[in-house]
PDB file of C-alpha atoms in Angstrom:
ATOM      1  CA  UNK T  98      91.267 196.342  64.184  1.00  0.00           C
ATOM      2  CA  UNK T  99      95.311 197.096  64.067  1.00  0.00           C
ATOM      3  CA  UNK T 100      97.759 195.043  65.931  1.00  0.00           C
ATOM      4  CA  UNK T 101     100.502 196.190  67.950  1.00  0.00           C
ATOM      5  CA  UNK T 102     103.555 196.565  65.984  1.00  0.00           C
ATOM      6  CA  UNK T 103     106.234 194.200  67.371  1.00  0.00           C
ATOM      7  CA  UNK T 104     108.520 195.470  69.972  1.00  0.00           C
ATOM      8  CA  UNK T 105     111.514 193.887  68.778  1.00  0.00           C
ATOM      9  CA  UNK T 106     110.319 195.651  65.424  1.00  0.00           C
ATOM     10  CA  UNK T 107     110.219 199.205  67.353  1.00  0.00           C
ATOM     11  CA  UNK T 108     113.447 198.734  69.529  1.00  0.00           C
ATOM     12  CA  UNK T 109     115.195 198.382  65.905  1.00  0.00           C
ATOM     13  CA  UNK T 110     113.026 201.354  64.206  1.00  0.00           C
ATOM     14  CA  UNK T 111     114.559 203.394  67.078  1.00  0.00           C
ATOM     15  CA  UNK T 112     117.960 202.116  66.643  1.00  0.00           C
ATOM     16  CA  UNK T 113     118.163 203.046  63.347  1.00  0.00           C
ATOM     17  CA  UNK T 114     116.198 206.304  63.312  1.00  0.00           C
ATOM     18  CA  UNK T 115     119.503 207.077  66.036  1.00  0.00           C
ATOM     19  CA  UNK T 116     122.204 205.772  63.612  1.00  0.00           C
ATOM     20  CA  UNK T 117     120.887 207.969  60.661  1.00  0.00           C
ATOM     21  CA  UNK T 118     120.853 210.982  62.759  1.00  0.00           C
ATOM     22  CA  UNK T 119     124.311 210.287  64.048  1.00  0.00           C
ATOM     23  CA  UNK T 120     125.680 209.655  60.348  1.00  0.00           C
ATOM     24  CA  UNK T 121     123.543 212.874  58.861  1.00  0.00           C
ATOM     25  CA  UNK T 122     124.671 215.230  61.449  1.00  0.00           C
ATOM     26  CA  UNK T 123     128.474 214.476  61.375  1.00  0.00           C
ATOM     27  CA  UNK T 124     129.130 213.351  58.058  1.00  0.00           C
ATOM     28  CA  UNK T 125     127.651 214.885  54.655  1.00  0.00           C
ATOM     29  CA  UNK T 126     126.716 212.689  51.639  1.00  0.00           C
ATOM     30  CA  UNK T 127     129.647 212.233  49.113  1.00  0.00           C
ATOM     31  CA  UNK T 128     127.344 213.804  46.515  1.00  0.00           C
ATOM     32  CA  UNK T 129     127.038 216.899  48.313  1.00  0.00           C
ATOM     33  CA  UNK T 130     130.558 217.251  49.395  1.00  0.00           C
ATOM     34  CA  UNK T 131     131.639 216.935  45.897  1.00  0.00           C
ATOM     35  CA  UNK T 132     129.252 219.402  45.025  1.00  0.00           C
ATOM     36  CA  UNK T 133     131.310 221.542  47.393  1.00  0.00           C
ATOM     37  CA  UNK T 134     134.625 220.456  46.637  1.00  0.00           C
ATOM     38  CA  UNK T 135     133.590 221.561  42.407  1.00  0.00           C
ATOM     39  CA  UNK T 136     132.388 224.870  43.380  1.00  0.00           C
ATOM     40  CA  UNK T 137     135.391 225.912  45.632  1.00  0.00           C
ATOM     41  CA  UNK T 138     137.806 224.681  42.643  1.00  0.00           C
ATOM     42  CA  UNK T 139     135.914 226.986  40.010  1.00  0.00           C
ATOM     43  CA  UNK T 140     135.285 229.797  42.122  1.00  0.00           C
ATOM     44  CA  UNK T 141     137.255 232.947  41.717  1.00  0.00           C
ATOM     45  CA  UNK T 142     135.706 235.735  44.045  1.00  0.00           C
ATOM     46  CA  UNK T 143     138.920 235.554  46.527  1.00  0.00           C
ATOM     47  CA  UNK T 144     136.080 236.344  49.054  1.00  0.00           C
ATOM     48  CA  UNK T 145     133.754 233.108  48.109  1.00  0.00           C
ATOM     49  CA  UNK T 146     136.976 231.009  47.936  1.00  0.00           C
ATOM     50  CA  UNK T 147     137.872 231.815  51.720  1.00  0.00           C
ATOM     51  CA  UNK T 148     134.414 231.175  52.746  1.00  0.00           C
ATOM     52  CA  UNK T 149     134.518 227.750  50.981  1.00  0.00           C
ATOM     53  CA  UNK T 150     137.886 227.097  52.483  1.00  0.00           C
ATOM     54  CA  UNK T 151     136.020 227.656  56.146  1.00  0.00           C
ATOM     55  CA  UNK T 152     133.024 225.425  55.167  1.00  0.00           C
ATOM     56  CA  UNK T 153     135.263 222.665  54.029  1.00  0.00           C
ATOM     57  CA  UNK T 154     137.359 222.797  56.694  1.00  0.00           C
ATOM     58  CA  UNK T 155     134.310 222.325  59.335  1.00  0.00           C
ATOM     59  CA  UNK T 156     133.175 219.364  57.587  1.00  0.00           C
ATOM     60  CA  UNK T 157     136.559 218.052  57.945  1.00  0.00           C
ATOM     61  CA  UNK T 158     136.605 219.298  61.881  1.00  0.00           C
ATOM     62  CA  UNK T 159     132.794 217.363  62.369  1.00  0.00           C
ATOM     63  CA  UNK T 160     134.350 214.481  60.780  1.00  0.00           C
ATOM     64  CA  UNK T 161     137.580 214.061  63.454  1.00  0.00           C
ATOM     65  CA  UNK T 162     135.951 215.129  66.663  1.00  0.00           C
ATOM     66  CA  UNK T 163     132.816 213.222  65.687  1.00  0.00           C
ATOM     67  CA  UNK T 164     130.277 216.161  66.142  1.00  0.00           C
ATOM     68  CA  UNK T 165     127.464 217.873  64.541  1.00  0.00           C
ATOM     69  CA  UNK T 166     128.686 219.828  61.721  1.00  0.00           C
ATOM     70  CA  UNK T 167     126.813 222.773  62.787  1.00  0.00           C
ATOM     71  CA  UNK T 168     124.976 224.314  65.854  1.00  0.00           C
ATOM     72  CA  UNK T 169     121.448 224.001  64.606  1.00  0.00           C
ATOM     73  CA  UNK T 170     121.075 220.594  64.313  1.00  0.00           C
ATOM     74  CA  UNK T 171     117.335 220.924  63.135  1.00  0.00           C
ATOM     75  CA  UNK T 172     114.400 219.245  63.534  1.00  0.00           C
ATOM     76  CA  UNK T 173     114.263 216.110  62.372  1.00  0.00           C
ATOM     77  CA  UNK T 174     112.443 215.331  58.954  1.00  0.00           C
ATOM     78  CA  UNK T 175     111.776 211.313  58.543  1.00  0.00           C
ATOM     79  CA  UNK T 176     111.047 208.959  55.390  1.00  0.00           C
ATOM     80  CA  UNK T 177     110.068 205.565  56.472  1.00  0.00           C
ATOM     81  CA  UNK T 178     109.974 202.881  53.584  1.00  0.00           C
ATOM     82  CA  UNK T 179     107.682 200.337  54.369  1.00  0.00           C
ATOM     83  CA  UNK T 180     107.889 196.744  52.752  1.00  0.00           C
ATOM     84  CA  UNK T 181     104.659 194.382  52.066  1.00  0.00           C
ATOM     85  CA  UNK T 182     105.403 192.151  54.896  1.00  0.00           C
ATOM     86  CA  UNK T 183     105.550 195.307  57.407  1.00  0.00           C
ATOM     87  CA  UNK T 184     101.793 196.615  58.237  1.00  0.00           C
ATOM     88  CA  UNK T 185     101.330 200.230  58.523  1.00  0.00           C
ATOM     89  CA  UNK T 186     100.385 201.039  62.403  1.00  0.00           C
ATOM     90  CA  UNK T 187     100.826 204.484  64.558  1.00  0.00           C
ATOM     91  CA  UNK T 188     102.981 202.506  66.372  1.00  0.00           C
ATOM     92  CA  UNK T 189     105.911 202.418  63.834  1.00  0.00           C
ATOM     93  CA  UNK T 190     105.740 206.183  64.982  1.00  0.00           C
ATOM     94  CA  UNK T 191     106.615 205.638  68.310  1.00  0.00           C
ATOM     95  CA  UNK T 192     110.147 204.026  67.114  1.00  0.00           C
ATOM     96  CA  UNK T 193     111.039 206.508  65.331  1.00  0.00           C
ATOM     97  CA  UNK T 194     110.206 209.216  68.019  1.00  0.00           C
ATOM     98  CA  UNK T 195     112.153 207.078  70.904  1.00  0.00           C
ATOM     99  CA  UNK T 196     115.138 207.329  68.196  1.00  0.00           C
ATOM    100  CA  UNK T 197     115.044 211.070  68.162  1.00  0.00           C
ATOM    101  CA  UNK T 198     114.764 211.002  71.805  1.00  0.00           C
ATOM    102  CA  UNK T 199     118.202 209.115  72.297  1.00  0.00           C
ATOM    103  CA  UNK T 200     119.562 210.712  69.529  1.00  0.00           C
ATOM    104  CA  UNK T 201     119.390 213.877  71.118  1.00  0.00           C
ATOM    105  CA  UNK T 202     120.990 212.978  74.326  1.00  0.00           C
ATOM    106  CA  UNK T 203     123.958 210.635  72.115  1.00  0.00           C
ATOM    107  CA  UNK T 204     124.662 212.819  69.441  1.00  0.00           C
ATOM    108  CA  UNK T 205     123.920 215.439  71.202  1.00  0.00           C
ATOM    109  CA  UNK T 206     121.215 217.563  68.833  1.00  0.00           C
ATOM    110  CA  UNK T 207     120.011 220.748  69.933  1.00  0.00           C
ATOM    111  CA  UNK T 208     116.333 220.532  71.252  1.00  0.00           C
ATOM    112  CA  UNK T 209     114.844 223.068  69.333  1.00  0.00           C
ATOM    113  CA  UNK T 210     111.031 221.616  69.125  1.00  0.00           C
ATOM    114  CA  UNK T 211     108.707 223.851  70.824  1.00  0.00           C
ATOM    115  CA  UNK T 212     105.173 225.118  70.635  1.00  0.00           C
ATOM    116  CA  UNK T 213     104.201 227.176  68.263  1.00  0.00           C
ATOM    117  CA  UNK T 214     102.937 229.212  70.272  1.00  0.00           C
ATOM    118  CA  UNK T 215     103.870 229.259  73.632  1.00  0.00           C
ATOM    119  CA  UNK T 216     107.014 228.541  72.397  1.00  0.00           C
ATOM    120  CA  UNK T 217     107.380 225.516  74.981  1.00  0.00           C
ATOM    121  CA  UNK T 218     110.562 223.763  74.525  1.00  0.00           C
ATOM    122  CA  UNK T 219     109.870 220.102  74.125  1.00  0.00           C
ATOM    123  CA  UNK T 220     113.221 219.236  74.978  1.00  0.00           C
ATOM    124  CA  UNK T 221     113.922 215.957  73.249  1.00  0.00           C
ATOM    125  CA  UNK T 222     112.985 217.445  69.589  1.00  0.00           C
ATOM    126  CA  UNK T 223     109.395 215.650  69.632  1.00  0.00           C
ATOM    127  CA  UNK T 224     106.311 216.738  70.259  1.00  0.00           C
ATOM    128  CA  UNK T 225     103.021 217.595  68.406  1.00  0.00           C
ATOM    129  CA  UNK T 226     103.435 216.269  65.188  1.00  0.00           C
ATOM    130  CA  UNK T 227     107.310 215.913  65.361  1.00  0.00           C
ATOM    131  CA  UNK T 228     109.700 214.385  63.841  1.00  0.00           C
ATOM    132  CA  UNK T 229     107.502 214.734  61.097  1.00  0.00           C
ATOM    133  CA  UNK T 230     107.203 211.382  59.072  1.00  0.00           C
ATOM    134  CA  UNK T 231     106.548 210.681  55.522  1.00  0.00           C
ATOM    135  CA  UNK T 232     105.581 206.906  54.970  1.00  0.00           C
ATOM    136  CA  UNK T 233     106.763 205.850  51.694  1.00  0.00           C
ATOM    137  CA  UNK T 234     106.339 201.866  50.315  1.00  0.00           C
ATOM    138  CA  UNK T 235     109.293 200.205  48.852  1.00  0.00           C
ATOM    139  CA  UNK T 236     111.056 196.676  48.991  1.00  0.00           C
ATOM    140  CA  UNK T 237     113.035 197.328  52.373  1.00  0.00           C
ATOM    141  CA  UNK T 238     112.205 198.879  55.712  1.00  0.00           C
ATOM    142  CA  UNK T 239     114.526 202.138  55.721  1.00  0.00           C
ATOM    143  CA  UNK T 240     114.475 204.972  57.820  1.00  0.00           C
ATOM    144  CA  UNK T 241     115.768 208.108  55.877  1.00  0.00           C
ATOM    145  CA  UNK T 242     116.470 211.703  57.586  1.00  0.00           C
ATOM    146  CA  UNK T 243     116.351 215.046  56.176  1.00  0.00           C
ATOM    147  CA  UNK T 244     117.162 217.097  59.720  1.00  0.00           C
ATOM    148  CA  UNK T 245     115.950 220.889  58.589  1.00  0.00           C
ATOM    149  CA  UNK T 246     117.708 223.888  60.007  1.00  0.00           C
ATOM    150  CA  UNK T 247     115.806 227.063  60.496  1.00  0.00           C
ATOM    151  CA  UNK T 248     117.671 229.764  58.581  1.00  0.00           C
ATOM    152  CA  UNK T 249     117.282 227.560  55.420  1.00  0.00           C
ATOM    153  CA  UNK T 250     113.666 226.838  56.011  1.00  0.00           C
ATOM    154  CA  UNK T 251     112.510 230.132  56.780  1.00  0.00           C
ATOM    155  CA  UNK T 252     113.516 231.167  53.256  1.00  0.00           C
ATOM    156  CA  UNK T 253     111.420 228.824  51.544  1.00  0.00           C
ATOM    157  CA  UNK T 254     108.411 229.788  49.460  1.00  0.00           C
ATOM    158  CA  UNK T 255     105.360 228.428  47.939  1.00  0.00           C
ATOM    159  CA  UNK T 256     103.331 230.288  44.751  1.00  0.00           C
ATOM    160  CA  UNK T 257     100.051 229.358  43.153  1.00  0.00           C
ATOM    161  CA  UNK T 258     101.062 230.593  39.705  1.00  0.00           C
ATOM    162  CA  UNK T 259      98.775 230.626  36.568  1.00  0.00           C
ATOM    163  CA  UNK T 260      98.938 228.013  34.462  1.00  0.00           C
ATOM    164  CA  UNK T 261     100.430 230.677  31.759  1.00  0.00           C
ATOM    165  CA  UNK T 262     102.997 231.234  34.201  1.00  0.00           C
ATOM    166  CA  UNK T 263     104.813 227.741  33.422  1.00  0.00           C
ATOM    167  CA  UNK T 264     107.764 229.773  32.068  1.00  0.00           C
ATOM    168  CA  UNK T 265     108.177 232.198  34.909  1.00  0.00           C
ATOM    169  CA  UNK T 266     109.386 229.427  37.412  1.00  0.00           C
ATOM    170  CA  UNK T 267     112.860 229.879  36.944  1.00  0.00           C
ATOM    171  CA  UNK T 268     112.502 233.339  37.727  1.00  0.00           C
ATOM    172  CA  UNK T 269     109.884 232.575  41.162  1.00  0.00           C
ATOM    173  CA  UNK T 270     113.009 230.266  42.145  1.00  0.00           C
ATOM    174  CA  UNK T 271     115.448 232.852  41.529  1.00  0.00           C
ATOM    175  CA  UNK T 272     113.350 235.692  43.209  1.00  0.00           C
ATOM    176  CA  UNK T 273     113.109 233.116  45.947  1.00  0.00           C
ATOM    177  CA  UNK T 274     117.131 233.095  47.169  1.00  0.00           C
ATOM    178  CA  UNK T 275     116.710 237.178  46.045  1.00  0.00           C
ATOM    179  CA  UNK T 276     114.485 237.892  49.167  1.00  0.00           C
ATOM    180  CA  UNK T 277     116.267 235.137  51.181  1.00  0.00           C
ATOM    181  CA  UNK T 278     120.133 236.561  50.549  1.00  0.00           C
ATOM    182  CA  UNK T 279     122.142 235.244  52.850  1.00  0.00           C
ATOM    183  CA  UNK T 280     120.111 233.990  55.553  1.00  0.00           C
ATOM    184  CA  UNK T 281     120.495 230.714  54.392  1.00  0.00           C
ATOM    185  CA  UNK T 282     124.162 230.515  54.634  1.00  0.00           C
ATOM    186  CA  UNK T 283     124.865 230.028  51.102  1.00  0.00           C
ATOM    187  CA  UNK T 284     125.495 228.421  48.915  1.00  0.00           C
ATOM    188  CA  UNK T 285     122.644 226.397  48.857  1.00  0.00           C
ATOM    189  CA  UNK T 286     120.938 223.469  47.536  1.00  0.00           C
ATOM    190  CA  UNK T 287     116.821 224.081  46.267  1.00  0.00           C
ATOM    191  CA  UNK T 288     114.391 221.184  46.002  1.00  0.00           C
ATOM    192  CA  UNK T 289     111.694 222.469  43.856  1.00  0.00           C
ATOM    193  CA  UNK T 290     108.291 221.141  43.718  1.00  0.00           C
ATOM    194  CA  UNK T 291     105.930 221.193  40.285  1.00  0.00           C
ATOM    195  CA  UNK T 292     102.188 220.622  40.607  1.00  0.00           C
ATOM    196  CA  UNK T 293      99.993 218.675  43.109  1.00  0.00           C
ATOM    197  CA  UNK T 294      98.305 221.035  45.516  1.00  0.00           C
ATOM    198  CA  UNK T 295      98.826 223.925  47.700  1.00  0.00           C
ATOM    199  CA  UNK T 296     100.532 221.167  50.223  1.00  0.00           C
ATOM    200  CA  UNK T 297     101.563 218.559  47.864  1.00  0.00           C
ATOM    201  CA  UNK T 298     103.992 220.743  46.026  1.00  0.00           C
ATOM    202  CA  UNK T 299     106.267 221.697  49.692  1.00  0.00           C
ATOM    203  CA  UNK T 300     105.750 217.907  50.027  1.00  0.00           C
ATOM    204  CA  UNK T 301     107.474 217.596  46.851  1.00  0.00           C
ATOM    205  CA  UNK T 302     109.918 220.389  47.299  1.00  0.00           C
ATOM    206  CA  UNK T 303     111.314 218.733  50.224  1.00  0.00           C
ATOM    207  CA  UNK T 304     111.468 215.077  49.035  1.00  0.00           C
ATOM    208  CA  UNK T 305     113.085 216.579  45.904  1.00  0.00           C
ATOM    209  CA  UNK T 306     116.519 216.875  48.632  1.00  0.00           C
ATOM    210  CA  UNK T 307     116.561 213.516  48.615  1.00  0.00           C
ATOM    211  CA  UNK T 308     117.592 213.553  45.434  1.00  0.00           C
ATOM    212  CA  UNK T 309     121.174 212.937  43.776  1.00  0.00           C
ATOM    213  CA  UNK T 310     123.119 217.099  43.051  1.00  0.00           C
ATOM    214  CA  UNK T 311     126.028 215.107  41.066  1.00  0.00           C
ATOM    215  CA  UNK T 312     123.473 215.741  38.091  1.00  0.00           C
ATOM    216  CA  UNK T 313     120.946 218.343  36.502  1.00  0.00           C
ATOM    217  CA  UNK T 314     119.046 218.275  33.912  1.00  0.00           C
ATOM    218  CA  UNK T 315     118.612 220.854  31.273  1.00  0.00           C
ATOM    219  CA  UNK T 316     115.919 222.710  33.188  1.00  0.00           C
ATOM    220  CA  UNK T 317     117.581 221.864  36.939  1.00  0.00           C
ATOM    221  CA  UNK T 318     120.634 223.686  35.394  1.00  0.00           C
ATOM    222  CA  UNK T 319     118.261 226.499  33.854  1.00  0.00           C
ATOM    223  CA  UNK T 320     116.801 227.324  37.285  1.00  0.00           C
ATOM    224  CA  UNK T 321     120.567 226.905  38.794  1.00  0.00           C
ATOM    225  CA  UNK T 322     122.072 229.600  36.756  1.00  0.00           C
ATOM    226  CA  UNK T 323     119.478 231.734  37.084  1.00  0.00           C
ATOM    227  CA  UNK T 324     120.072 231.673  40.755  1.00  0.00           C
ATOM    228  CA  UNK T 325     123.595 231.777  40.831  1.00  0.00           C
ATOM    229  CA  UNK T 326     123.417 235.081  37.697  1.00  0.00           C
ATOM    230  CA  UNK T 327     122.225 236.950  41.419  1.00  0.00           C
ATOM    231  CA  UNK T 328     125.704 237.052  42.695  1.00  0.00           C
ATOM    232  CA  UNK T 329     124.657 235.856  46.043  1.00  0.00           C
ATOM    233  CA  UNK T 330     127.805 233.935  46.916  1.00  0.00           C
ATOM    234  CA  UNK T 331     128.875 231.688  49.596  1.00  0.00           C
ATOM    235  CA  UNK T 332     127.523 233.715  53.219  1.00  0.00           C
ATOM    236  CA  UNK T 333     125.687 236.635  51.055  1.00  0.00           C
ATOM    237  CA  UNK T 334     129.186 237.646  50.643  1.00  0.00           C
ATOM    238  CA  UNK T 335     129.405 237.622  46.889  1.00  0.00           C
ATOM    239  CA  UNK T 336     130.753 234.801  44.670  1.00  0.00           C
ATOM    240  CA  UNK T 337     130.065 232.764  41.661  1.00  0.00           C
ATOM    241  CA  UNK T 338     128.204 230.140  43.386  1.00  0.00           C
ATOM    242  CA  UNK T 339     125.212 230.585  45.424  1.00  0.00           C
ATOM    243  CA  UNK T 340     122.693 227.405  44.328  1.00  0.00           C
ATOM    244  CA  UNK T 341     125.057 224.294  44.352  1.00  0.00           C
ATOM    245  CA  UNK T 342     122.226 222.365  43.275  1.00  0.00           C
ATOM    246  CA  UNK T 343     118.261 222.773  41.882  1.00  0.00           C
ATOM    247  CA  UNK T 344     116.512 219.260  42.267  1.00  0.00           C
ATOM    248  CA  UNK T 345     112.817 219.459  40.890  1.00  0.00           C
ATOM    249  CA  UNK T 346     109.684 216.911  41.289  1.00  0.00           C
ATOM    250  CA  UNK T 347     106.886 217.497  39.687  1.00  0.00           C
ATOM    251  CA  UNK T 348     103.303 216.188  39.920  1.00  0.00           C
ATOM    252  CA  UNK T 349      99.945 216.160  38.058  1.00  0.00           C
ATOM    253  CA  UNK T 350      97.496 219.542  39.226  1.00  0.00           C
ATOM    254  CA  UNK T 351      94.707 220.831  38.278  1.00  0.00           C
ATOM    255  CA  UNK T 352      93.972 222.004  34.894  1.00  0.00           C
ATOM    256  CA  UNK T 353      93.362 225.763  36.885  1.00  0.00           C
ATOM    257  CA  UNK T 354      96.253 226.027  38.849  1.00  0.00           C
ATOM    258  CA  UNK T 355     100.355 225.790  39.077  1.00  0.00           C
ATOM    259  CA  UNK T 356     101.565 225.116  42.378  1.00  0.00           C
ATOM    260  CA  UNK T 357     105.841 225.371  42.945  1.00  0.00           C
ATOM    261  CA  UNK T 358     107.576 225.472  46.047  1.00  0.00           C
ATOM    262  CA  UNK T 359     110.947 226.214  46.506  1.00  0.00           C
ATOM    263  CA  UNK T 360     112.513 224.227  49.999  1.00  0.00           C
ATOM    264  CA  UNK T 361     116.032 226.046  50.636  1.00  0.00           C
ATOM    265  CA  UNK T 362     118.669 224.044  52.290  1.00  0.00           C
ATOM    266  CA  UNK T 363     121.748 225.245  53.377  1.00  0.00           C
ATOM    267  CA  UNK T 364     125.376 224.100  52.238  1.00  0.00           C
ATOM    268  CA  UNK T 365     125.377 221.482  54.813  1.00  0.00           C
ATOM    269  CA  UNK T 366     122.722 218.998  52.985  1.00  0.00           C
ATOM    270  CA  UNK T 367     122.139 216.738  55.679  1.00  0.00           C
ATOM    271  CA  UNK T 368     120.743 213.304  54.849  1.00  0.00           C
ATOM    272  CA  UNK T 369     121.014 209.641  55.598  1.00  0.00           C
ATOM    273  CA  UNK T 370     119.272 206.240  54.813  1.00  0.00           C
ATOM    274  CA  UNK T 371     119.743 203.448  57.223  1.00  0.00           C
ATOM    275  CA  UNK T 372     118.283 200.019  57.010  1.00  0.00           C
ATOM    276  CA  UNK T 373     116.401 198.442  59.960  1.00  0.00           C
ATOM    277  CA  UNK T 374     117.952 195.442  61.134  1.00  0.00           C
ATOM    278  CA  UNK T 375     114.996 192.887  61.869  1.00  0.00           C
TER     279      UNK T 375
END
């Protein structure tokens, strides 16, 4: 038998679900917007450095007028970090989801949760299965948001490769932002997932955003030049830099298969951590 998750324990889940909205959709990471900031310096398509000029300059715009820094505001991807002392109950669920709710009248986000479908609008950005919510177990109770935007998620891929295939992931990434272009709205950041299963490797892909872009390591930078070698540039519109970033996770599979999935995210890579207050 569960027990009812505390209220006082769900009133602050909600509250901070809210406040990492409110921080991810105004104000990116400093990793990311020195990411940004590099790639504008070094870029010298007179084209690319225009666009970069814009993108900066709307960051700077969300910042002072306090608003989203663009129109899709996503749907809202969650990471809860559970400690020992918190138990794991569906109600920790409905926290988060009554933080959404008031985060999309406060900020405001644009409801874009709907049916599959019947294509529905929800009109609060939950619903069936939304936000979706990762539990994760750790030493403090955090709620983390990764809001996903549509034109970068409808570029990603997943591939069951061969296991003699291990060396042709740089090129499945690559081939990945070919098809894509710029829908996307370049340039981008790629969380690439290694391994697991069909699912487990988006799963993996996605958390791999989480992660750091100040560094790469040797293969991160492999698959990055690779991507950017396509010319892609900032908006599809040519340029030096179209992958900002490539963040990789990988994960024991079966001795048969090689799963990778490639999760695209757009320039603006959204993300926040808050602590709940308890």
């Amino acid at each position: 038998m569960t027990h009812p998750a505390d209220p006082a324990l769900l009133r602050a889940l909600a509250i901070a679900t809210e406040k990492a909205l409110l921080e991810a959709e105004i104000r990116l990471p400093t990793d990311v917007l020195a990411a940004l900031r590099r790639a504008a310096a070094a870029e010298r398509n007179e084209v690319a450095r225009q666009e970069f000029a814009l993108i900066l300059e709307n960051i700077a715009l969300a910042g002072e007028r306090q608003v989203p820094i663009c129109q899709d505001t996503g749907v809202p991807v969650v990471y809860l970090t559970l400690p020992p002392d918190v138990p794991f109950t569906p109600d920790l669920f409905a926290g988060i989801r009554e933080g959404v709710r008031r985060a999309t009248t406060a900020i405001p986000l644009r409801p874009n949760v709907v049916d599959p479908l019947t294509r529905e609008n929800t009109g609060d950005n939950t619903g069936a299965g939304m936000p979706a919510v990762h539990v994760v177990f750790g030493d403090r109770l955090t709620v983390t948001v990764l809001p996903k935007g549509a034109g970068s998620e409808n570029a990603s891929r997943i591939g069951m490769l061969l296991p003699s295939q291990a060396a042709d992931i740089p090129r499945f990434v690559a081939e990945t932002m070919l098809i894509a272009g710029g829908k996307p709205c370049p340039p981008v950041f790629l969380g690439v997932g290694i391994g697991g299963t069909f699912d487990g490797a988006a799963a993996l892909a996605k958390e791999a955003l989480l992660l750091p872009v100040d560094t790469m390591d040797d293969y991160e930078q492999e698959i990055c030049d690779a991507v950017n070698a396509l010319g892609i540039g900032p908006m599809g519109l040519g340029g030096e830099t179209t992958a900002l970033a490539v963040k990789v996770k990988r994960r024991d599979c079966h001795t048969a298969s090689l799963p990778v999935a490639v999760n695209v995210q757009c320039w603006a890579c959204r993300r926040a951590t808050v602590e709940v207050e308890r």
